[in-house]
Amino acid sequence: MSSNLKERILQTASELFYRQGIRATGVDAIVKAAGTTKMSLYHYFPSKHDLVLAHLQKSADAMRERILTGIAERAAEPKTNLLAVFDIFGELLTLDEFRGCPFINAATEASVDEEAFKQVSADFYRKFRLHLAELAAAAEAKQPDMLARQLVLLISGAIIAEQMQRDSGAMGVARHAAEILIGQACASAP
């Protein structure tokens, strides 16, 4: 029962943090929405700060799983793996509940004393970039690390553009740019 309550609190907090923002979501709102007490919340999460970090870790784990599963379901060859990532993010951007990237949102909301939020967010993108670099190396890109950095910039920029203006088609534009970059980076040397 207790692990169910802990998970319910975390799930509720994650939904509220993502939908309303971290600063705008107070502990009282989380307790009310989770149908529990502050005492129970603080038993599992000693502070709101700890709860936010758990939310970000939960989001990172879910996003990594979604990316890996999505690539496995779509990809046929190394170059296609890189483009599949754009399709996966493109699907996320069309969801009604889309409110941007939870890591970008947390990093922009973080104050000086919440440096850990920025660190968790940066860590997600660092691991994501490293994974893209592995995919780029498998696709025989000339500079896999550089290509991975370019693709992460395209994806994060498209996410922000879509957050600012829904149905902008930003991820489609980013995917098209990625096709050009991948084509150039993976072109056989003469």
Short mmCIF file of N, CA, C and O in Angstrom, two decimals, residues 69-171:
data_model
loop_
_atom_site.label_atom_id
_atom_site.label_comp_id
_atom_site.label_asym_id
_atom_site.label_seq_id
_atom_site.Cartn_x
_atom_site.Cartn_y
_atom_site.Cartn_z
N THR A 69 12.29 2.65 -27.33
CA THR A 69 11.21 1.82 -27.89
C THR A 69 10.80 2.33 -29.26
O THR A 69 10.60 1.54 -30.19
N GLY A 70 10.67 3.63 -29.39
CA GLY A 70 10.27 4.23 -30.67
C GLY A 70 11.26 3.94 -31.77
O GLY A 70 10.88 3.64 -32.91
N ILE A 71 12.54 4.01 -31.45
CA ILE A 71 13.57 3.71 -32.45
C ILE A 71 13.48 2.24 -32.84
O ILE A 71 13.52 1.90 -34.03
N ALA A 72 13.36 1.38 -31.85
CA ALA A 72 13.30 -0.07 -32.13
C ALA A 72 12.09 -0.42 -33.00
O ALA A 72 12.18 -1.31 -33.86
N GLU A 73 10.98 0.27 -32.81
CA GLU A 73 9.77 0.00 -33.58
C GLU A 73 9.86 0.51 -35.02
O GLU A 73 9.22 -0.04 -35.91
N ARG A 74 10.63 1.56 -35.26
CA ARG A 74 10.63 2.22 -36.56
C ARG A 74 11.83 1.89 -37.44
O ARG A 74 11.73 1.82 -38.65
N ALA A 75 12.98 1.82 -36.83
CA ALA A 75 14.22 1.89 -37.59
C ALA A 75 14.56 0.60 -38.33
O ALA A 75 14.24 -0.49 -37.90
N ALA A 76 15.20 0.80 -39.45
CA ALA A 76 15.64 -0.32 -40.27
C ALA A 76 17.14 -0.24 -40.53
O ALA A 76 17.79 -1.25 -40.67
N GLU A 77 17.68 0.95 -40.58
CA GLU A 77 19.11 1.13 -40.83
C GLU A 77 19.60 2.31 -40.00
O GLU A 77 18.80 3.12 -39.52
N PRO A 78 20.91 2.43 -39.81
CA PRO A 78 21.46 3.45 -38.90
C PRO A 78 20.99 4.89 -39.16
O PRO A 78 20.64 5.60 -38.23
N LYS A 79 20.98 5.33 -40.41
CA LYS A 79 20.53 6.70 -40.69
C LYS A 79 19.06 6.89 -40.30
O LYS A 79 18.68 7.96 -39.83
N THR A 80 18.27 5.86 -40.50
CA THR A 80 16.85 5.93 -40.17
C THR A 80 16.64 6.06 -38.66
O THR A 80 15.68 6.68 -38.21
N ASN A 81 17.55 5.47 -37.89
CA ASN A 81 17.46 5.59 -36.43
C ASN A 81 17.51 7.05 -36.01
O ASN A 81 16.77 7.48 -35.13
N LEU A 82 18.40 7.82 -36.64
CA LEU A 82 18.54 9.23 -36.29
C LEU A 82 17.27 10.01 -36.62
O LEU A 82 16.83 10.85 -35.85
N LEU A 83 16.68 9.72 -37.75
CA LEU A 83 15.45 10.42 -38.14
C LEU A 83 14.24 9.96 -37.33
O LEU A 83 13.30 10.73 -37.10
N ALA A 84 14.27 8.71 -36.87
CA ALA A 84 13.16 8.20 -36.05
C ALA A 84 12.98 9.03 -34.79
O ALA A 84 11.86 9.21 -34.31
N VAL A 85 14.07 9.54 -34.26
CA VAL A 85 13.99 10.37 -33.05
C VAL A 85 13.11 11.60 -33.30
O VAL A 85 12.30 11.99 -32.45
N PHE A 86 13.20 12.18 -34.49
CA PHE A 86 12.37 13.34 -34.82
C PHE A 86 10.90 12.95 -34.91
O PHE A 86 10.03 13.72 -34.51
N ASP A 87 10.63 11.77 -35.42
CA ASP A 87 9.26 11.28 -35.50
C ASP A 87 8.67 11.05 -34.10
O ASP A 87 7.52 11.37 -33.84
N ILE A 88 9.50 10.51 -33.21
CA ILE A 88 9.06 10.26 -31.83
C ILE A 88 8.71 11.58 -31.15
O ILE A 88 7.64 11.72 -30.55
N PHE A 89 9.60 12.55 -31.26
CA PHE A 89 9.31 13.85 -30.66
C PHE A 89 8.14 14.54 -31.36
O PHE A 89 7.35 15.22 -30.73
N GLY A 90 8.04 14.35 -32.66
CA GLY A 90 6.91 14.91 -33.40
C GLY A 90 5.58 14.43 -32.87
O GLY A 90 4.62 15.20 -32.76
N GLU A 91 5.51 13.15 -32.52
CA GLU A 91 4.27 12.60 -31.93
C GLU A 91 3.98 13.23 -30.57
O GLU A 91 2.83 13.54 -30.26
N LEU A 92 5.00 13.42 -29.77
CA LEU A 92 4.80 14.03 -28.45
C LEU A 92 4.25 15.45 -28.56
O LEU A 92 3.43 15.87 -27.76
N LEU A 93 4.72 16.17 -29.57
CA LEU A 93 4.30 17.56 -29.73
C LEU A 93 2.84 17.69 -30.16
O LEU A 93 2.27 18.77 -30.01
N THR A 94 2.26 16.63 -30.68
CA THR A 94 0.86 16.70 -31.11
C THR A 94 -0.12 16.34 -30.00
O THR A 94 -1.33 16.51 -30.17
N LEU A 95 0.38 15.85 -28.87
CA LEU A 95 -0.51 15.46 -27.77
C LEU A 95 -1.19 16.69 -27.17
O LEU A 95 -0.56 17.75 -27.03
N ASP A 96 -2.46 16.55 -26.82
CA ASP A 96 -3.19 17.67 -26.22
C ASP A 96 -2.52 18.17 -24.94
O ASP A 96 -2.54 19.37 -24.65
N GLU A 97 -1.94 17.26 -24.17
CA GLU A 97 -1.33 17.64 -22.90
C GLU A 97 0.09 18.20 -23.03
O GLU A 97 0.74 18.52 -22.03
N PHE A 98 0.59 18.33 -24.27
CA PHE A 98 1.94 18.85 -24.48
C PHE A 98 2.08 20.26 -23.91
O PHE A 98 1.29 21.15 -24.21
N ARG A 99 3.07 20.43 -23.04
CA ARG A 99 3.36 21.74 -22.44
C ARG A 99 4.86 22.04 -22.51
O ARG A 99 5.40 22.70 -21.65
N GLY A 100 5.52 21.48 -23.50
CA GLY A 100 6.95 21.69 -23.65
C GLY A 100 7.75 20.55 -23.07
O GLY A 100 7.21 19.53 -22.68
N CYS A 101 9.02 20.74 -23.01
CA CYS A 101 9.94 19.74 -22.48
C CYS A 101 10.03 19.93 -20.96
O CYS A 101 10.33 21.03 -20.49
N PRO A 102 9.78 18.88 -20.19
CA PRO A 102 9.83 19.05 -18.73
C PRO A 102 11.21 19.48 -18.23
O PRO A 102 11.31 20.17 -17.22
N PHE A 103 12.27 19.14 -18.96
CA PHE A 103 13.62 19.49 -18.54
C PHE A 103 13.94 20.94 -18.87
O PHE A 103 14.53 21.64 -18.05
N ILE A 104 13.54 21.38 -20.04
CA ILE A 104 13.72 22.79 -20.40
C ILE A 104 12.88 23.65 -19.47
O ILE A 104 13.34 24.68 -18.96
N ASN A 105 11.64 23.23 -19.23
CA ASN A 105 10.77 23.98 -18.33
C ASN A 105 11.37 24.10 -16.94
O ASN A 105 11.39 25.19 -16.35
N ALA A 106 11.88 22.98 -16.40
CA ALA A 106 12.45 23.00 -15.05
C ALA A 106 13.70 23.87 -15.00
O ALA A 106 13.89 24.63 -14.03
N ALA A 107 14.52 23.78 -16.02
CA ALA A 107 15.75 24.58 -16.03
C ALA A 107 15.44 26.07 -16.09
O ALA A 107 16.12 26.88 -15.44
N THR A 108 14.42 26.45 -16.85
CA THR A 108 14.09 27.87 -16.95
C THR A 108 13.40 28.39 -15.69
O THR A 108 13.50 29.58 -15.39
N GLU A 109 12.72 27.51 -14.97
CA GLU A 109 12.06 27.92 -13.73
C GLU A 109 13.00 27.94 -12.53
O GLU A 109 12.71 28.56 -11.52
N ALA A 110 14.12 27.24 -12.62
CA ALA A 110 15.00 27.06 -11.48
C ALA A 110 15.65 28.37 -11.04
O ALA A 110 16.13 29.14 -11.86
N SER A 111 15.66 28.57 -9.74
CA SER A 111 16.36 29.72 -9.18
C SER A 111 17.79 29.30 -8.83
O SER A 111 18.17 28.14 -9.01
N VAL A 112 18.55 30.21 -8.29
CA VAL A 112 19.94 29.94 -7.96
C VAL A 112 20.05 28.78 -6.97
O VAL A 112 20.93 27.93 -7.08
N ASP A 113 19.14 28.72 -6.00
CA ASP A 113 19.20 27.65 -4.99
C ASP A 113 18.61 26.33 -5.50
O ASP A 113 18.58 25.35 -4.76
N GLU A 114 18.16 26.31 -6.72
CA GLU A 114 17.61 25.09 -7.32
C GLU A 114 18.49 24.60 -8.48
O GLU A 114 18.01 24.11 -9.48
N GLU A 115 19.77 24.75 -8.31
CA GLU A 115 20.74 24.36 -9.33
C GLU A 115 20.61 22.89 -9.69
O GLU A 115 20.88 22.49 -10.83
N ALA A 116 20.16 22.06 -8.74
CA ALA A 116 20.00 20.63 -8.99
C ALA A 116 18.99 20.37 -10.10
O ALA A 116 19.14 19.41 -10.87
N PHE A 117 17.97 21.22 -10.24
CA PHE A 117 16.98 21.05 -11.31
C PHE A 117 17.66 21.22 -12.67
O PHE A 117 17.42 20.47 -13.59
N LYS A 118 18.51 22.24 -12.75
CA LYS A 118 19.24 22.48 -14.00
C LYS A 118 20.18 21.31 -14.29
O LYS A 118 20.33 20.90 -15.44
N GLN A 119 20.81 20.79 -13.24
CA GLN A 119 21.77 19.70 -13.41
C GLN A 119 21.09 18.43 -13.92
O GLN A 119 21.60 17.78 -14.84
N VAL A 120 19.94 18.09 -13.36
CA VAL A 120 19.20 16.90 -13.82
C VAL A 120 18.76 17.09 -15.26
O VAL A 120 18.85 16.17 -16.09
N SER A 121 18.32 18.28 -15.58
CA SER A 121 17.88 18.58 -16.94
C SER A 121 19.05 18.52 -17.91
O SER A 121 18.94 17.92 -19.00
N ALA A 122 20.16 19.10 -17.54
CA ALA A 122 21.35 19.05 -18.39
C ALA A 122 21.84 17.63 -18.56
O ALA A 122 22.28 17.23 -19.65
N ASP A 123 21.72 16.83 -17.51
CA ASP A 123 22.16 15.44 -17.57
C ASP A 123 21.30 14.64 -18.55
O ASP A 123 21.82 13.81 -19.30
N PHE A 124 19.99 14.91 -18.56
CA PHE A 124 19.13 14.22 -19.52
C PHE A 124 19.60 14.53 -20.94
O PHE A 124 19.77 13.62 -21.76
N TYR A 125 19.82 15.80 -21.25
CA TYR A 125 20.21 16.18 -22.61
C TYR A 125 21.63 15.70 -22.95
O TYR A 125 21.90 15.36 -24.09
N ARG A 126 22.51 15.63 -21.96
CA ARG A 126 23.85 15.09 -22.20
C ARG A 126 23.76 13.62 -22.60
O ARG A 126 24.37 13.19 -23.59
N LYS A 127 22.98 12.84 -21.85
CA LYS A 127 22.82 11.41 -22.17
C LYS A 127 22.12 11.24 -23.51
O LYS A 127 22.45 10.33 -24.28
N PHE A 128 21.16 12.08 -23.79
CA PHE A 128 20.44 12.03 -25.07
C PHE A 128 21.41 12.31 -26.22
O PHE A 128 21.45 11.60 -27.22
N ARG A 129 22.26 13.32 -26.04
CA ARG A 129 23.26 13.66 -27.07
C ARG A 129 24.24 12.52 -27.27
O ARG A 129 24.59 12.18 -28.40
N LEU A 130 24.67 11.89 -26.18
CA LEU A 130 25.60 10.76 -26.30
C LEU A 130 24.96 9.60 -27.05
O LEU A 130 25.61 8.92 -27.85
N HIS A 131 23.68 9.38 -26.79
CA HIS A 131 22.97 8.31 -27.52
C HIS A 131 22.89 8.64 -29.01
O HIS A 131 23.11 7.77 -29.85
N LEU A 132 22.59 9.89 -29.32
CA LEU A 132 22.55 10.29 -30.73
C LEU A 132 23.93 10.16 -31.37
O LEU A 132 24.04 9.78 -32.54
N ALA A 133 24.99 10.45 -30.61
CA ALA A 133 26.35 10.30 -31.14
C ALA A 133 26.65 8.83 -31.46
O ALA A 133 27.29 8.53 -32.47
N GLU A 134 26.15 7.93 -30.62
CA GLU A 134 26.31 6.49 -30.90
C GLU A 134 25.57 6.10 -32.17
O GLU A 134 26.09 5.35 -33.00
N LEU A 135 24.36 6.62 -32.32
CA LEU A 135 23.59 6.34 -33.53
C LEU A 135 24.28 6.93 -34.76
O LEU A 135 24.32 6.30 -35.82
N ALA A 136 24.85 8.13 -34.61
CA ALA A 136 25.56 8.77 -35.72
C ALA A 136 26.81 7.98 -36.09
O ALA A 136 27.14 7.83 -37.27
N ALA A 137 27.51 7.47 -35.10
CA ALA A 137 28.70 6.66 -35.37
C ALA A 137 28.31 5.38 -36.11
O ALA A 137 28.99 4.97 -37.06
N ALA A 138 27.20 4.78 -35.71
CA ALA A 138 26.72 3.57 -36.39
C ALA A 138 26.33 3.88 -37.84
O ALA A 138 26.44 3.02 -38.71
N ALA A 139 25.89 5.11 -38.08
CA ALA A 139 25.53 5.54 -39.44
C ALA A 139 26.75 6.01 -40.21
O ALA A 139 26.63 6.49 -41.34
N GLU A 140 27.92 5.89 -39.59
CA GLU A 140 29.20 6.25 -40.19
C GLU A 140 29.32 7.75 -40.50
O GLU A 140 29.87 8.15 -41.53
N ALA A 141 28.80 8.55 -39.59
CA ALA A 141 28.95 10.00 -39.71
C ALA A 141 30.42 10.35 -39.53
O ALA A 141 31.12 9.74 -38.73
N LYS A 142 30.87 11.35 -40.29
CA LYS A 142 32.27 11.77 -40.22
C LYS A 142 32.62 12.33 -38.84
O LYS A 142 33.70 12.09 -38.32
N GLN A 143 31.72 13.11 -38.28
CA GLN A 143 31.90 13.69 -36.95
C GLN A 143 30.64 13.42 -36.13
O GLN A 143 29.77 14.28 -36.00
N PRO A 144 30.53 12.22 -35.55
CA PRO A 144 29.30 11.85 -34.86
C PRO A 144 28.92 12.77 -33.70
O PRO A 144 27.74 13.06 -33.51
N ASP A 145 29.92 13.24 -32.95
CA ASP A 145 29.61 14.14 -31.83
C ASP A 145 29.03 15.46 -32.31
O ASP A 145 28.07 15.98 -31.74
N MET A 146 29.61 16.01 -33.37
CA MET A 146 29.11 17.26 -33.94
C MET A 146 27.69 17.08 -34.48
O MET A 146 26.82 17.92 -34.24
N LEU A 147 27.46 16.00 -35.20
CA LEU A 147 26.12 15.74 -35.72
C LEU A 147 25.12 15.60 -34.58
O LEU A 147 24.02 16.16 -34.65
N ALA A 148 25.49 14.90 -33.53
CA ALA A 148 24.59 14.74 -32.38
C ALA A 148 24.25 16.09 -31.76
O ALA A 148 23.08 16.35 -31.43
N ARG A 149 25.23 16.96 -31.61
CA ARG A 149 24.97 18.30 -31.06
C ARG A 149 24.01 19.08 -31.95
O ARG A 149 23.10 19.75 -31.47
N GLN A 150 24.20 18.98 -33.25
CA GLN A 150 23.32 19.69 -34.18
C GLN A 150 21.89 19.15 -34.08
O GLN A 150 20.92 19.93 -34.08
N LEU A 151 21.75 17.84 -33.99
CA LEU A 151 20.41 17.25 -33.93
C LEU A 151 19.70 17.59 -32.63
O LEU A 151 18.49 17.87 -32.64
N VAL A 152 20.43 17.62 -31.53
CA VAL A 152 19.83 18.01 -30.25
C VAL A 152 19.34 19.46 -30.31
O VAL A 152 18.25 19.78 -29.82
N LEU A 153 20.14 20.34 -30.93
CA LEU A 153 19.71 21.73 -31.08
C LEU A 153 18.44 21.84 -31.92
O LEU A 153 17.53 22.62 -31.60
N LEU A 154 18.37 21.07 -32.99
CA LEU A 154 17.17 21.08 -33.83
C LEU A 154 15.95 20.61 -33.04
O LEU A 154 14.87 21.22 -33.11
N ILE A 155 16.11 19.54 -32.30
CA ILE A 155 14.98 18.98 -31.53
C ILE A 155 14.54 19.94 -30.43
O ILE A 155 13.35 20.24 -30.31
N SER A 156 15.48 20.42 -29.63
CA SER A 156 15.10 21.31 -28.53
C SER A 156 14.51 22.62 -29.06
O SER A 156 13.54 23.14 -28.50
N GLY A 157 15.07 23.13 -30.15
CA GLY A 157 14.50 24.34 -30.75
C GLY A 157 13.09 24.12 -31.26
O GLY A 157 12.21 24.97 -31.09
N ALA A 158 12.85 22.97 -31.88
CA ALA A 158 11.50 22.66 -32.37
C ALA A 158 10.51 22.51 -31.22
O ALA A 158 9.35 22.93 -31.32
N ILE A 159 10.96 21.92 -30.11
CA ILE A 159 10.09 21.78 -28.94
C ILE A 159 9.68 23.15 -28.43
O ILE A 159 8.50 23.41 -28.15
N ILE A 160 10.64 24.05 -28.30
CA ILE A 160 10.35 25.40 -27.81
C ILE A 160 9.43 26.14 -28.79
O ILE A 160 8.48 26.80 -28.38
N ALA A 161 9.71 26.02 -30.08
CA ALA A 161 8.86 26.69 -31.08
C ALA A 161 7.43 26.18 -31.00
O ALA A 161 6.48 26.97 -31.08
N GLU A 162 7.27 24.88 -30.81
CA GLU A 162 5.92 24.30 -30.73
C GLU A 162 5.24 24.71 -29.43
O GLU A 162 4.02 24.89 -29.39
N GLN A 163 6.00 24.85 -28.37
CA GLN A 163 5.43 25.29 -27.10
C GLN A 163 4.91 26.73 -27.22
O GLN A 163 3.87 27.06 -26.67
N MET A 164 5.65 27.55 -27.95
CA MET A 164 5.24 28.95 -28.11
C MET A 164 4.07 29.11 -29.07
O MET A 164 3.23 29.98 -28.89
N GLN A 165 4.03 28.27 -30.11
CA GLN A 165 2.95 28.35 -31.09
C GLN A 165 2.56 26.94 -31.51
O GLN A 165 3.27 26.29 -32.27
N ARG A 166 1.43 26.48 -30.98
CA ARG A 166 0.96 25.12 -31.26
C ARG A 166 0.69 24.94 -32.76
O ARG A 166 0.32 25.89 -33.46
N ASP A 167 0.87 23.73 -33.23
CA ASP A 167 0.65 23.36 -34.63
C ASP A 167 1.53 24.16 -35.58
O ASP A 167 1.14 24.47 -36.70
N SER A 168 2.74 24.48 -35.14
CA SER A 168 3.66 25.26 -35.95
C SER A 168 4.36 24.42 -37.02
O SER A 168 4.91 24.98 -37.96
N GLY A 169 4.37 23.11 -36.83
CA GLY A 169 5.08 22.25 -37.76
C GLY A 169 6.59 22.29 -37.57
O GLY A 169 7.35 21.85 -38.43
N ALA A 170 7.02 22.80 -36.42
CA ALA A 170 8.45 22.99 -36.17
C ALA A 170 9.24 21.68 -36.22
O ALA A 170 10.36 21.67 -36.74
N MET A 171 8.67 20.59 -35.71
CA MET A 171 9.44 19.35 -35.71
C MET A 171 9.60 18.81 -37.13
O MET A 171 10.63 18.22 -37.45
#
